Amino acid sequence: MAAKPLIPARLAFAAGGTPYSATFDDVYHSADGGLGQARHVFLAGNDLPRRWQGRERFVILETGFGLGLNFLATWATWRADPQRCARLHFISCELHPFSREDLATLHARWPELAPLAAELQDRWPVLAPGLHRLHLDGGRVSLTLYLGDARDGLDRLTLCADAFYLDGFSPARNPELWSERIFHLLARLAAPDATLATWSVAGPVREGLRRAGFELEKSPGFGGKRQMLRGHRTWPAQRESTPDRHALILGAGIAGCSIAERLAARGWRIDLIDAADGPGQGASGNHAGVLRPLPSLDDNRMSRLTRAGSLYGWQTIARLHREGLAPKADACGVLHLARDGVQEGKMRKVVDALDLPRAHLRFVDSAEAAAIAGCAVQYGGWFFSDSGWVQPPSLCRALLQRAEASAPLRTHFGRQVEGLARVDGRWQALAADGSVIAEAPTLILAAGTGVMRFPVAHGLPVVSARGQVSLLPAGAGSPPRVVVCCGGYVSPEVDGVRCAGATFAVDDAEPALRAADHAENLAKLENMLPGAATGFDADQLAGRVGFRPASPDRLPMVGALPAAHGIDRGTVLSDIPRQPGAYVLSGYGARGLVWSAIAAELLASQIEGDPLPLERDLCDAVDPARFLLRPPRAVRLED
C-alpha cells in the first residue's frame, strides 16, 4: 500500500510564545516549559536514568516526535550519566515533521542543548515516508524516525520497548493517537517490565491502557497540571543475555565489508575471509557505480527499499567522511531519462503521486535535463539531486578501516574456503586440506555468487549474473556532469575515465571481456546521450567483468538461513526453522551499492536484537526463507 505524501509542520506560536500546531489547534508542550515537562513527565515518569543504568541497550518508543525536545532531553540526560547503558535506541513517530530550518529556529530556545540540537539538525533526514535511522553521538545513540501516521508505523515496527513516551496533541484534538488500537500496538511492542509515562490522565486514555495490559497510577503533574499518568507491564523482567560477539564473515566485497563495520560498531570481533588479496576485488570492484532509488507509482516494495537503501547509504558515506575516512563518492546527481514520450508522461505521474521533497526527486523536462547533464538528451525524466556515484573498492576499504577502529578485526585475504563445518556450536571455515582458516559462533555468508558453493545455502535460488562495464577515456569536466541512466548508466569522469554499462547476462560464466558487450554498452550510451558514443571502438575499449548474485524477485536476501527445504501449506515466515547461527547477505544483483548499507544494518540489528531499521513488511520481503513460501520465478533483467 502506497504511503500518503507527508505534509510538513508549519512553524507557528501561540499568544504566549509556545510552539503551536494549527492542524491540531494545540501547543507542542506546556506553557510552563517544554524542557521541564520532558524531564518531569517522560524521564522521571519512566524512572530514568536509573532504569537504563548498567544495561547493554535501552529502547525508548515515543508516539509523537514534534520538536524533538523529549529526545534531546533524554540524550542530554544519558550523556550526563556515568552509569548509562552502552547504547540508547530512541524510536519515534511523526505525521507532520518539521523542516531542518524550522527545527533550528525552535531549538535555539534551549541553548543548553545546542551541541546536541546541532548534531540532530545536521543528520535530519529527507522528509520522505517510512523509517529513517540516524546514528548520533559516535553511533552510541540511534534515533529511528517513522515519518507517517503512527497507526501505520507502530504496526510496522519490530522492537521491544523498555519505556514509552506517550506524547502527542491532546486526546480531544488528536483522538487517533490515543485510540485502543494504538494502545494494543504499544502492548505488542513492550519489553518485559516496560514502563510508560504521559501527561494525559483522561479517562478514555486510562481505560484503553488498562485494557491493553498496563497497570497505571496517577502522580503529580508538571507546572500548572495537577496530575500525570505512569504505568508498567506486569510481565516479569528477564536478564539480558550477552551473546558471544564474534562473527566469521565470508566475502570482503561491499556486502561483507558493510556487515563487518556494522557488527564492529556494536563491539563484535570479526574474522573476514576472501580469496582475493584485498577487499572489493570481485563484483564490488567496479570503477564507479550508481547509488540512487527507483521510484514507482504505487510506492511498492522495490521503491521503498531502494529509497531507504539510498538514503541510508549516503548517510553512511557522510559518516565515514566525518570520521576522516575517504571513500571515493560524489552526490553529483542522477538523471534517469525516459526512453520515449509515453514513459516520460508516466515518470511525471510518479513524481506527482509520491510528492517527495524536490531536493530528493523531481521531474525535469528535456531542456532542464540537458542543462543538468551538460549535453543533449532526447527526453526528460527523474532527477535525484542527492544521489550520485560511488567507487565500491574505496568504500570497502573505508568500511574496514572503521571496523578495525571499533573492534578487533582479522582479515584472511588470499584464502579460499572449500568447506564449512559446525563443531561444538562454532562455525569453521575450512581450507582445501581440511585445516581451519577461522571459526566463530556466528557465520555470515556474504561471498556473492560463491554462497552457492556451500550446502548450508543450497535452498537459496541465487543465480550468477555476468555484468560487463566499459571504461571510456574522458577529459576532466567533460559531459555528462552527473550520472545518467536509461536502460544502462554512464558516470561522469572519474580519474580520467567514465563507466558505461552494464550488461546483465544470467548464467554466463565467461570471465573475459567481449567486444560484443562493449558494443551493447555503447549502444545504450548513444540511446541515452546522442553522440556520446561517437569515436569509441568496441574492439579497443578497456572494461571489467563481474559476476553478481541475483535473486528471482530482484530483492536482496538478508537474514537467517532457512534450515528447511520443504514446508507445509499455511506456514508463515516466522515458523520456518533456521540454521543455528548462520546468516546470509546475497541477491544484490546490480544494486549492491543500494542494498549494502541498509542490509548490513538490518542484519546486525536482527543478530543483536536491536530495533529493526526497516518496516516489518520490508523485512519479510528480503527474508531469505521467503522462497520456501512460493516457487521462485526466473530472474528478470535489471532495470
XYZ file of C-alpha atoms in Angstrom:
639
model
C 0.000 0.000 0.000
C 1.440 3.362 -1.027
C 2.235 5.747 1.801
C 0.493 9.088 1.797
C 2.757 12.041 0.962
C 3.983 13.849 4.041
C 2.672 17.276 4.941
C 5.411 19.041 6.952
C 4.526 21.003 10.070
C 4.268 24.764 9.811
C 6.155 26.917 12.275
C 3.693 28.868 14.429
C 3.386 30.091 18.006
C 0.564 30.614 20.477
C -0.048 34.016 22.060
C 2.391 33.268 24.883
C 5.129 32.160 22.501
C 4.697 28.400 22.901
C 5.129 26.433 19.634
C 1.676 25.721 18.220
C 0.068 23.473 15.586
C -2.765 24.963 13.558
C -3.533 21.477 12.221
C -4.459 20.200 15.699
C -5.202 23.573 17.319
C -2.914 22.701 20.225
C 0.513 23.577 21.624
C 3.519 21.262 21.336
C 4.389 21.444 25.030
C 3.307 23.004 28.300
C 3.387 26.781 28.570
C 5.321 26.175 31.812
C 8.328 24.991 29.815
C 8.981 22.241 27.276
C 12.310 21.051 28.673
C 10.986 20.899 32.221
C 7.978 18.929 31.005
C 10.215 16.452 29.168
C 12.343 15.849 32.238
C 9.474 15.624 34.738
C 6.886 13.713 32.736
C 8.840 11.446 30.418
C 12.250 10.902 32.010
C 11.231 10.886 35.683
C 7.898 9.290 34.788
C 9.792 6.292 33.393
C 12.284 6.268 36.302
C 15.146 7.354 34.090
C 18.077 7.408 34.224
C 18.039 4.687 36.904
C 16.395 2.042 34.733
C 18.943 2.192 31.929
C 21.981 2.078 34.191
C 24.262 -0.915 33.709
C 22.301 -2.109 30.681
C 23.839 -3.027 27.347
C 20.904 -1.477 25.452
C 17.838 0.554 26.356
C 14.941 1.192 23.977
C 12.502 4.110 24.201
C 9.437 4.417 21.965
C 7.664 7.749 21.573
C 4.334 8.322 19.841
C 4.950 11.888 18.647
C 8.367 13.421 17.887
C 7.172 17.012 17.491
C 10.059 19.422 18.160
C 12.366 16.587 19.212
C 12.594 18.079 22.679
C 11.895 14.844 24.539
C 14.624 13.161 22.517
C 17.152 15.938 23.126
C 16.382 15.966 26.869
C 16.795 12.183 27.006
C 20.036 12.263 25.039
C 21.453 15.006 27.293
C 20.492 13.075 30.442
C 22.045 9.905 29.025
C 25.302 11.706 28.210
C 25.497 13.157 31.715
C 25.022 9.770 33.406
C 28.322 7.953 34.118
C 26.375 4.703 34.626
C 24.457 4.983 31.375
C 23.666 1.999 29.152
C 26.142 1.253 26.366
C 23.675 2.025 23.575
C 20.477 4.051 23.545
C 17.756 3.466 20.949
C 15.054 6.120 20.619
C 12.199 5.414 18.190
C 9.535 7.981 17.421
C 6.635 8.535 15.014
C 5.746 11.842 13.423
C 2.992 12.550 10.927
C 3.919 16.204 10.337
C 7.696 16.606 10.735
C 9.387 19.995 10.834
C 11.961 21.049 8.280
C 15.594 21.253 9.354
C 15.423 25.050 9.250
C 12.345 25.209 11.476
C 13.919 22.806 13.956
C 16.937 25.082 14.185
C 14.664 28.035 14.956
C 12.799 26.075 17.638
C 15.876 24.516 19.250
C 17.500 27.934 19.676
C 15.141 28.387 22.648
C 17.209 25.898 24.655
C 20.881 26.941 24.341
C 21.923 24.307 26.904
C 21.033 21.688 24.270
C 22.775 23.500 21.395
C 25.535 20.932 20.616
C 23.094 18.024 20.553
C 20.488 20.002 18.633
C 23.082 20.956 16.018
C 24.069 17.317 15.528
C 20.416 16.302 15.184
C 19.777 19.059 12.657
C 22.867 18.071 10.677
C 21.613 14.469 10.405
C 17.917 15.385 9.865
C 16.566 13.107 7.125
C 14.811 13.767 3.846
C 11.129 14.192 4.718
C 10.008 11.026 2.937
C 7.531 8.477 4.350
C 8.899 5.467 6.200
C 11.633 4.618 8.668
C 14.828 6.646 8.900
C 17.693 5.573 11.184
C 20.116 8.265 12.327
C 23.352 7.418 14.163
C 24.387 10.047 16.697
C 26.999 10.509 19.399
C 29.581 8.357 17.639
C 26.973 5.665 16.964
C 26.135 5.120 20.631
C 22.717 6.766 20.197
C 20.357 5.683 17.418
C 17.300 7.742 16.550
C 14.818 5.848 14.366
C 12.058 8.044 12.977
C 8.872 6.764 11.395
C 7.612 9.613 9.257
C 3.930 9.000 8.691
C 0.806 8.031 10.600
C 1.667 6.413 13.946
C -1.188 3.958 13.463
C 0.687 2.543 10.495
C 4.166 3.000 11.934
C 3.560 1.212 15.217
C 2.068 -1.708 13.319
C 5.199 -1.986 11.151
C 7.869 -1.660 13.840
C 9.895 -4.571 15.184
C 11.327 -3.827 18.629
C 10.989 -4.401 22.363
C 10.497 -1.059 24.105
C 11.707 -0.630 27.682
C 9.944 2.717 28.080
C 7.130 4.568 26.320
C 6.755 8.309 25.959
C 3.074 8.811 25.134
C 3.258 12.313 23.769
C 1.064 13.993 21.226
C -1.606 16.587 20.986
C -4.431 16.177 23.484
C -6.900 13.286 23.093
C -9.624 15.796 22.317
C -7.566 17.338 19.485
C -5.915 14.184 18.113
C -8.038 11.174 19.160
C -6.392 8.850 16.590
C -3.147 8.875 18.599
C -4.965 7.850 21.804
C -7.123 5.037 20.451
C -7.434 1.469 21.730
C -5.686 0.263 18.575
C -2.673 2.425 19.415
C -2.599 1.128 22.985
C -2.712 -2.508 21.870
C 0.048 -1.869 19.334
C 2.149 -0.429 22.143
C 1.496 -3.508 24.254
C 2.712 -5.715 21.399
C 5.967 -3.746 21.306
C 6.538 -3.749 25.071
C 9.551 -5.458 26.604
C 9.074 -7.325 29.892
C 8.617 -4.823 32.724
C 8.235 -1.908 30.306
C 7.073 1.419 31.719
C 5.115 4.317 30.264
C 4.520 7.942 31.088
C 2.179 10.598 29.731
C 0.878 13.971 30.824
C -2.695 12.898 29.949
C -4.922 11.453 32.664
C -8.086 11.429 30.556
C -10.500 8.633 31.437
C -10.522 7.009 27.973
C -6.707 7.002 27.976
C -6.571 5.244 31.335
C -9.222 2.726 30.353
C -7.621 1.992 26.992
C -4.199 1.398 28.516
C -5.650 -0.882 31.202
C -7.432 -2.938 28.542
C -4.094 -3.269 26.751
C -2.494 -4.739 29.878
C -0.787 -1.786 31.572
C -1.054 -1.146 35.317
C -1.452 2.577 35.951
C -1.070 5.184 38.646
C -1.518 8.916 38.810
C 1.359 11.059 40.044
C 1.993 14.809 40.423
C 1.991 16.615 37.113
C 4.246 19.335 35.765
C 3.723 23.075 36.186
C 0.087 24.003 36.337
C -1.091 20.454 35.543
C -2.076 18.701 38.749
C -1.596 15.079 37.637
C 0.133 12.886 35.076
C -0.021 9.145 34.372
C 2.569 6.421 34.878
C 2.243 2.768 34.008
C 4.040 -0.539 33.558
C 3.509 -4.003 32.140
C 3.163 -6.816 34.619
C 5.434 -9.286 32.834
C 8.488 -10.216 34.912
C 11.783 -8.719 33.789
C 14.305 -11.009 32.136
C 18.047 -10.752 32.411
C 19.737 -9.559 29.259
C 21.779 -12.290 27.637
C 25.116 -11.242 26.232
C 25.920 -13.076 23.004
C 29.412 -14.222 22.129
C 30.088 -11.294 19.830
C 32.366 -12.997 17.332
C 31.460 -13.401 13.664
C 33.008 -15.294 10.772
C 32.277 -13.427 7.512
C 32.878 -15.000 4.123
C 33.400 -12.366 1.453
C 35.113 -8.960 1.523
C 33.013 -7.250 -1.113
C 30.569 -4.469 -0.372
C 28.210 -6.855 1.467
C 30.878 -8.398 3.703
C 32.678 -5.139 4.481
C 29.379 -3.430 5.334
C 28.304 -6.103 7.815
C 31.803 -6.204 9.308
C 31.584 -2.470 10.024
C 28.050 -2.629 11.447
C 28.880 -5.525 13.789
C 32.209 -3.999 14.828
C 30.337 -0.797 15.727
C 28.425 -2.966 18.217
C 31.633 -4.391 19.689
C 31.868 -7.630 17.710
C 35.150 -9.354 16.882
C 35.364 -10.147 13.191
C 37.192 -12.782 11.128
C 36.840 -11.798 7.460
C 37.883 -14.232 4.722
C 38.236 -13.628 0.994
C 40.102 -15.465 -1.759
C 41.296 -12.160 -3.264
C 44.317 -10.255 -1.961
C 42.204 -7.353 -0.670
C 38.658 -6.029 -0.259
C 36.345 -5.143 -3.132
C 38.014 -7.279 -5.796
C 35.043 -9.309 -7.057
C 31.660 -7.984 -8.167
C 32.368 -4.937 -5.971
C 35.447 -3.973 -7.955
C 33.939 -1.531 -10.451
C 35.491 1.886 -11.006
C 32.197 3.685 -10.271
C 28.672 2.506 -9.531
C 25.346 4.254 -9.048
C 23.683 4.827 -5.677
C 20.104 6.036 -6.183
C 16.496 4.882 -5.616
C 13.956 3.502 -8.093
C 10.506 5.089 -7.526
C 7.167 3.640 -8.599
C 3.631 4.973 -8.909
C 2.326 2.725 -6.112
C 5.489 3.139 -3.979
C 5.914 -0.643 -3.952
C 8.474 -2.682 -2.013
C 11.227 -2.063 -4.555
C 10.528 1.662 -4.452
C 10.530 1.843 -0.648
C 13.562 -0.404 -0.238
C 15.680 1.417 -2.786
C 14.717 4.756 -1.214
C 15.644 3.500 2.257
C 18.839 1.940 0.951
C 19.918 5.039 -0.959
C 19.246 7.449 1.893
C 20.983 5.235 4.452
C 23.839 4.544 2.029
C 24.613 8.230 1.547
C 24.282 8.754 5.289
C 26.909 6.033 5.766
C 29.283 7.681 3.291
C 28.834 11.048 5.039
C 29.584 9.418 8.402
C 32.801 7.887 7.042
C 33.920 11.264 5.691
C 33.212 12.969 9.022
C 35.470 10.442 10.711
C 38.373 11.143 8.379
C 37.835 8.165 6.092
C 37.502 8.937 2.418
C 35.596 6.592 0.127
C 35.529 7.997 -3.389
C 31.976 9.171 -3.979
C 30.115 12.195 -5.237
C 26.428 13.015 -4.777
C 26.598 14.937 -8.047
C 23.039 13.973 -9.004
C 21.476 11.211 -11.079
C 19.329 11.722 -14.170
C 17.023 8.822 -15.021
C 15.785 9.627 -18.514
C 12.621 8.313 -20.164
C 13.056 6.055 -23.185
C 10.141 7.684 -25.031
C 7.352 10.208 -24.646
C 4.919 7.696 -23.137
C 7.332 6.741 -20.373
C 8.139 10.405 -19.811
C 4.479 11.019 -19.004
C 4.406 8.077 -16.611
C 7.510 9.303 -14.834
C 5.914 12.694 -14.319
C 2.879 10.991 -12.736
C 5.138 9.084 -10.334
C 6.721 12.313 -9.121
C 3.308 13.939 -8.682
C 1.915 10.926 -6.793
C 4.830 10.491 -4.387
C 5.216 14.236 -3.771
C 8.677 13.785 -2.265
C 10.923 16.739 -1.446
C 12.305 18.275 -4.636
C 15.831 18.017 -3.244
C 15.363 14.237 -3.372
C 13.272 13.692 -6.507
C 11.817 15.961 -9.135
C 10.673 15.686 -12.735
C 12.718 17.561 -15.328
C 11.814 18.115 -18.976
C 14.320 17.509 -21.766
C 15.606 21.088 -21.717
C 16.325 21.047 -17.985
C 17.772 17.536 -18.213
C 20.159 18.685 -20.937
C 21.228 21.670 -18.830
C 21.884 19.391 -15.844
C 23.830 16.848 -17.886
C 25.682 19.434 -19.939
C 24.859 17.665 -23.202
C 21.925 16.870 -25.490
C 19.207 14.433 -24.404
C 16.031 13.297 -26.152
C 13.603 13.128 -23.236
C 13.159 14.301 -19.683
C 12.690 12.154 -16.605
C 13.647 11.943 -12.946
C 16.412 13.917 -11.279
C 17.768 12.769 -7.928
C 19.899 15.689 -6.784
C 21.042 13.897 -3.596
C 22.262 10.755 -5.411
C 25.379 10.044 -7.443
C 28.288 7.651 -7.950
C 30.467 5.642 -5.564
C 33.698 3.734 -6.136
C 32.975 0.392 -4.382
C 36.582 -0.731 -3.617
C 37.304 2.567 -1.857
C 34.095 2.211 0.148
C 35.081 -1.334 1.147
C 38.469 -0.116 2.381
C 36.911 2.732 4.366
C 34.388 0.398 5.990
C 37.137 -1.992 7.088
C 39.184 0.894 8.466
C 36.220 1.947 10.553
C 35.556 -1.634 11.653
C 39.168 -2.047 12.743
C 38.972 1.169 14.758
C 35.857 -0.119 16.575
C 36.691 -3.739 17.452
C 39.233 -6.493 16.741
C 39.274 -7.320 13.016
C 41.311 -10.147 11.498
C 41.409 -10.366 7.729
C 42.299 -13.576 5.910
C 42.932 -12.461 2.342
C 44.147 -14.866 -0.314
C 42.429 -17.785 1.441
C 39.907 -19.948 -0.393
C 37.205 -21.526 1.758
C 36.450 -25.020 0.467
C 34.041 -26.144 3.166
C 32.114 -25.219 6.291
C 31.602 -27.259 9.439
C 29.743 -26.646 12.674
C 31.631 -28.079 15.647
C 30.654 -27.565 19.294
C 28.440 -24.591 18.464
C 31.043 -22.844 16.297
C 31.232 -22.462 12.534
C 34.561 -23.369 10.964
C 35.825 -22.210 7.568
C 37.945 -24.996 6.108
C 40.774 -24.853 3.565
C 41.275 -27.497 0.843
C 43.474 -29.578 3.167
C 40.809 -29.567 5.896
C 42.626 -27.076 8.118
C 40.607 -24.400 9.905
C 41.137 -20.913 8.495
C 38.991 -19.285 11.175
C 36.000 -20.095 13.370
C 33.279 -18.270 15.288
C 29.790 -18.926 16.732
C 28.167 -16.733 14.052
C 28.569 -17.336 10.325
C 27.662 -14.754 7.679
C 27.762 -15.728 4.021
C 28.487 -12.582 2.005
C 30.521 -14.202 -0.754
C 28.488 -13.058 -3.750
C 27.744 -15.878 -6.163
C 30.097 -18.036 -4.070
C 27.369 -18.691 -1.498
C 26.025 -21.354 -3.863
C 29.118 -23.492 -3.206
C 28.105 -24.238 0.387
C 25.428 -26.816 1.294
C 24.194 -24.612 4.147
C 22.837 -22.207 1.483
C 21.584 -24.703 -1.093
C 17.962 -23.717 -0.518
C 18.572 -20.210 -1.861
C 17.719 -19.510 -5.522
C 20.836 -17.404 -6.101
C 21.946 -17.148 -9.714
C 25.040 -15.625 -11.239
C 24.532 -12.557 -13.442
C 27.508 -11.594 -15.588
C 27.960 -7.853 -15.963
C 30.456 -6.109 -18.221
C 31.264 -2.427 -17.771
C 33.058 -0.384 -20.437
C 35.688 2.165 -19.383
C 35.772 5.225 -21.638
C 38.640 7.754 -21.578
C 37.264 11.165 -20.561
C 38.602 14.657 -20.020
C 38.154 16.471 -16.723
C 34.821 18.280 -16.587
C 33.544 16.716 -19.796
C 29.817 15.933 -20.015
C 27.812 14.402 -18.603
C 28.388 16.170 -15.313
C 26.002 13.811 -13.475
C 25.221 10.098 -13.627
C 22.746 9.366 -16.424
C 20.555 6.242 -16.584
C 18.228 4.843 -19.236
C 18.397 1.101 -19.761
C 22.004 1.393 -18.589
C 24.147 4.047 -16.965
C 27.091 6.321 -17.626
C 29.100 8.061 -14.934
C 30.796 11.451 -15.014
C 34.550 11.489 -15.479
C 36.281 9.816 -12.525
C 40.096 9.895 -12.594
C 40.168 10.296 -16.353
C 37.652 7.542 -17.076
C 33.889 7.239 -17.228
C 31.990 3.970 -16.745
C 29.275 2.878 -19.176
C 27.163 -0.234 -18.870
C 26.311 -2.593 -17.750
C 25.311 -5.835 -19.371
C 23.274 -8.337 -17.374
C 23.515 -11.970 -18.519
C 22.236 -14.773 -16.290
C 24.284 -17.997 -16.084
C 27.023 -16.702 -18.360
C 30.390 -17.741 -16.930
C 32.734 -16.098 -19.454
C 35.298 -14.041 -17.473
C 36.977 -12.384 -20.466
C 35.952 -9.034 -21.933
C 33.831 -9.268 -25.086
C 33.695 -6.715 -27.874
C 30.007 -7.531 -28.371
C 29.268 -6.444 -24.789
C 31.230 -3.217 -25.279
C 29.124 -2.612 -28.383
C 25.954 -3.171 -26.348
C 27.136 -0.651 -23.742
C 27.985 1.895 -26.444
C 24.509 1.438 -27.945
C 22.927 2.128 -24.545
C 25.123 5.210 -24.178
C 24.154 6.522 -27.620
C 20.477 5.996 -26.800
C 20.856 7.977 -23.566
C 23.090 10.752 -24.880
C 23.039 11.110 -28.678
C 26.564 11.492 -29.986
C 28.260 10.420 -26.745
C 29.407 7.064 -28.169
C 30.980 8.596 -31.262
C 34.683 7.843 -31.675
C 34.835 4.784 -29.423
C 35.820 1.397 -30.863
C 34.252 -1.595 -29.119
C 37.258 -3.723 -30.066
C 39.683 -1.383 -28.312
C 37.912 -0.477 -25.084
C 39.033 -1.407 -21.597
C 36.478 -2.704 -19.150
C 35.686 -5.042 -16.325
C 33.616 -8.206 -15.882
C 31.910 -9.061 -12.604
C 29.550 -11.836 -11.527
C 26.712 -10.572 -9.367
C 24.435 -12.702 -7.179
C 20.877 -12.162 -8.366
C 17.528 -13.244 -6.928
C 14.298 -14.137 -8.783
C 12.362 -11.141 -7.443
C 15.280 -8.685 -7.743
C 15.282 -8.072 -3.980
C 18.218 -8.975 -1.730
C 18.366 -11.931 0.634
C 19.077 -10.721 4.167
C 18.707 -12.731 7.353
C 18.936 -16.124 8.995
C 19.441 -19.067 6.657
C 16.453 -21.440 6.481
C 17.001 -24.994 7.676
C 14.044 -26.492 5.829
C 13.673 -27.096 2.096
C 10.047 -28.250 2.119
C 7.321 -26.805 4.329
C 3.630 -27.371 4.897
C 0.995 -25.204 3.303
C -0.004 -22.370 5.589
C 3.450 -21.981 7.124
C 4.491 -18.376 7.758
C 7.995 -16.937 7.673
C 8.350 -16.787 11.440
C 7.658 -20.535 11.712
C 10.359 -21.632 9.256
C 13.276 -23.240 11.121
C 16.681 -21.627 10.687
C 20.268 -22.798 10.596
C 21.769 -22.114 14.052
C 23.985 -19.055 13.971
C 24.054 -18.849 10.154
C 23.070 -15.791 8.109
C 23.293 -14.601 4.528
C 23.697 -11.369 2.584
C 23.178 -12.074 -1.108
C 20.944 -11.485 -4.129
C 22.042 -7.873 -4.563
C 22.150 -8.119 -8.364
C 23.195 -4.842 -9.947
C 22.193 -2.850 -6.822
C 24.978 -3.767 -4.426
C 25.607 -0.138 -3.533
C 21.905 0.482 -2.941
C 21.331 -2.528 -0.692
C 24.637 -2.953 1.135
C 24.453 -0.386 3.945
C 20.802 -0.823 4.929
C 21.023 -4.619 4.580
C 24.042 -4.699 6.898
C 22.290 -2.520 9.484
C 19.213 -4.756 9.235
C 21.190 -7.968 9.700
C 23.294 -6.557 12.544
C 20.094 -5.396 14.258
C 18.496 -8.833 13.825
C 21.531 -10.612 15.258
C 21.835 -8.210 18.204
C 18.114 -7.946 18.962
C 18.085 -4.193 18.251
C 15.028 -2.393 16.880
C 14.937 -3.056 13.155
C 15.639 -0.188 10.716
C 13.021 -1.289 8.171
C 9.276 -1.865 8.390
C 8.120 -5.434 9.034
C 6.752 -5.984 5.540
C 10.084 -4.899 4.027
C 11.996 -7.199 6.382
C 9.762 -10.059 5.234
C 10.339 -9.043 1.601
C 14.101 -9.644 1.937
C 13.957 -12.685 4.243
C 15.993 -15.468 2.562
C 13.331 -18.006 3.553
C 10.626 -16.267 1.521
C 11.202 -18.516 -1.486
C 10.066 -21.531 0.536
C 6.588 -19.990 0.632
C 6.322 -19.616 -3.133
C 8.207 -21.088 -6.083
C 10.908 -18.746 -7.412
C 10.458 -17.264 -10.852
C 13.139 -16.806 -13.473
C 15.451 -13.887 -12.814
C 14.410 -10.798 -14.771
C 16.749 -8.261 -16.322
C 17.679 -5.396 -14.028
C 16.048 -2.011 -14.631
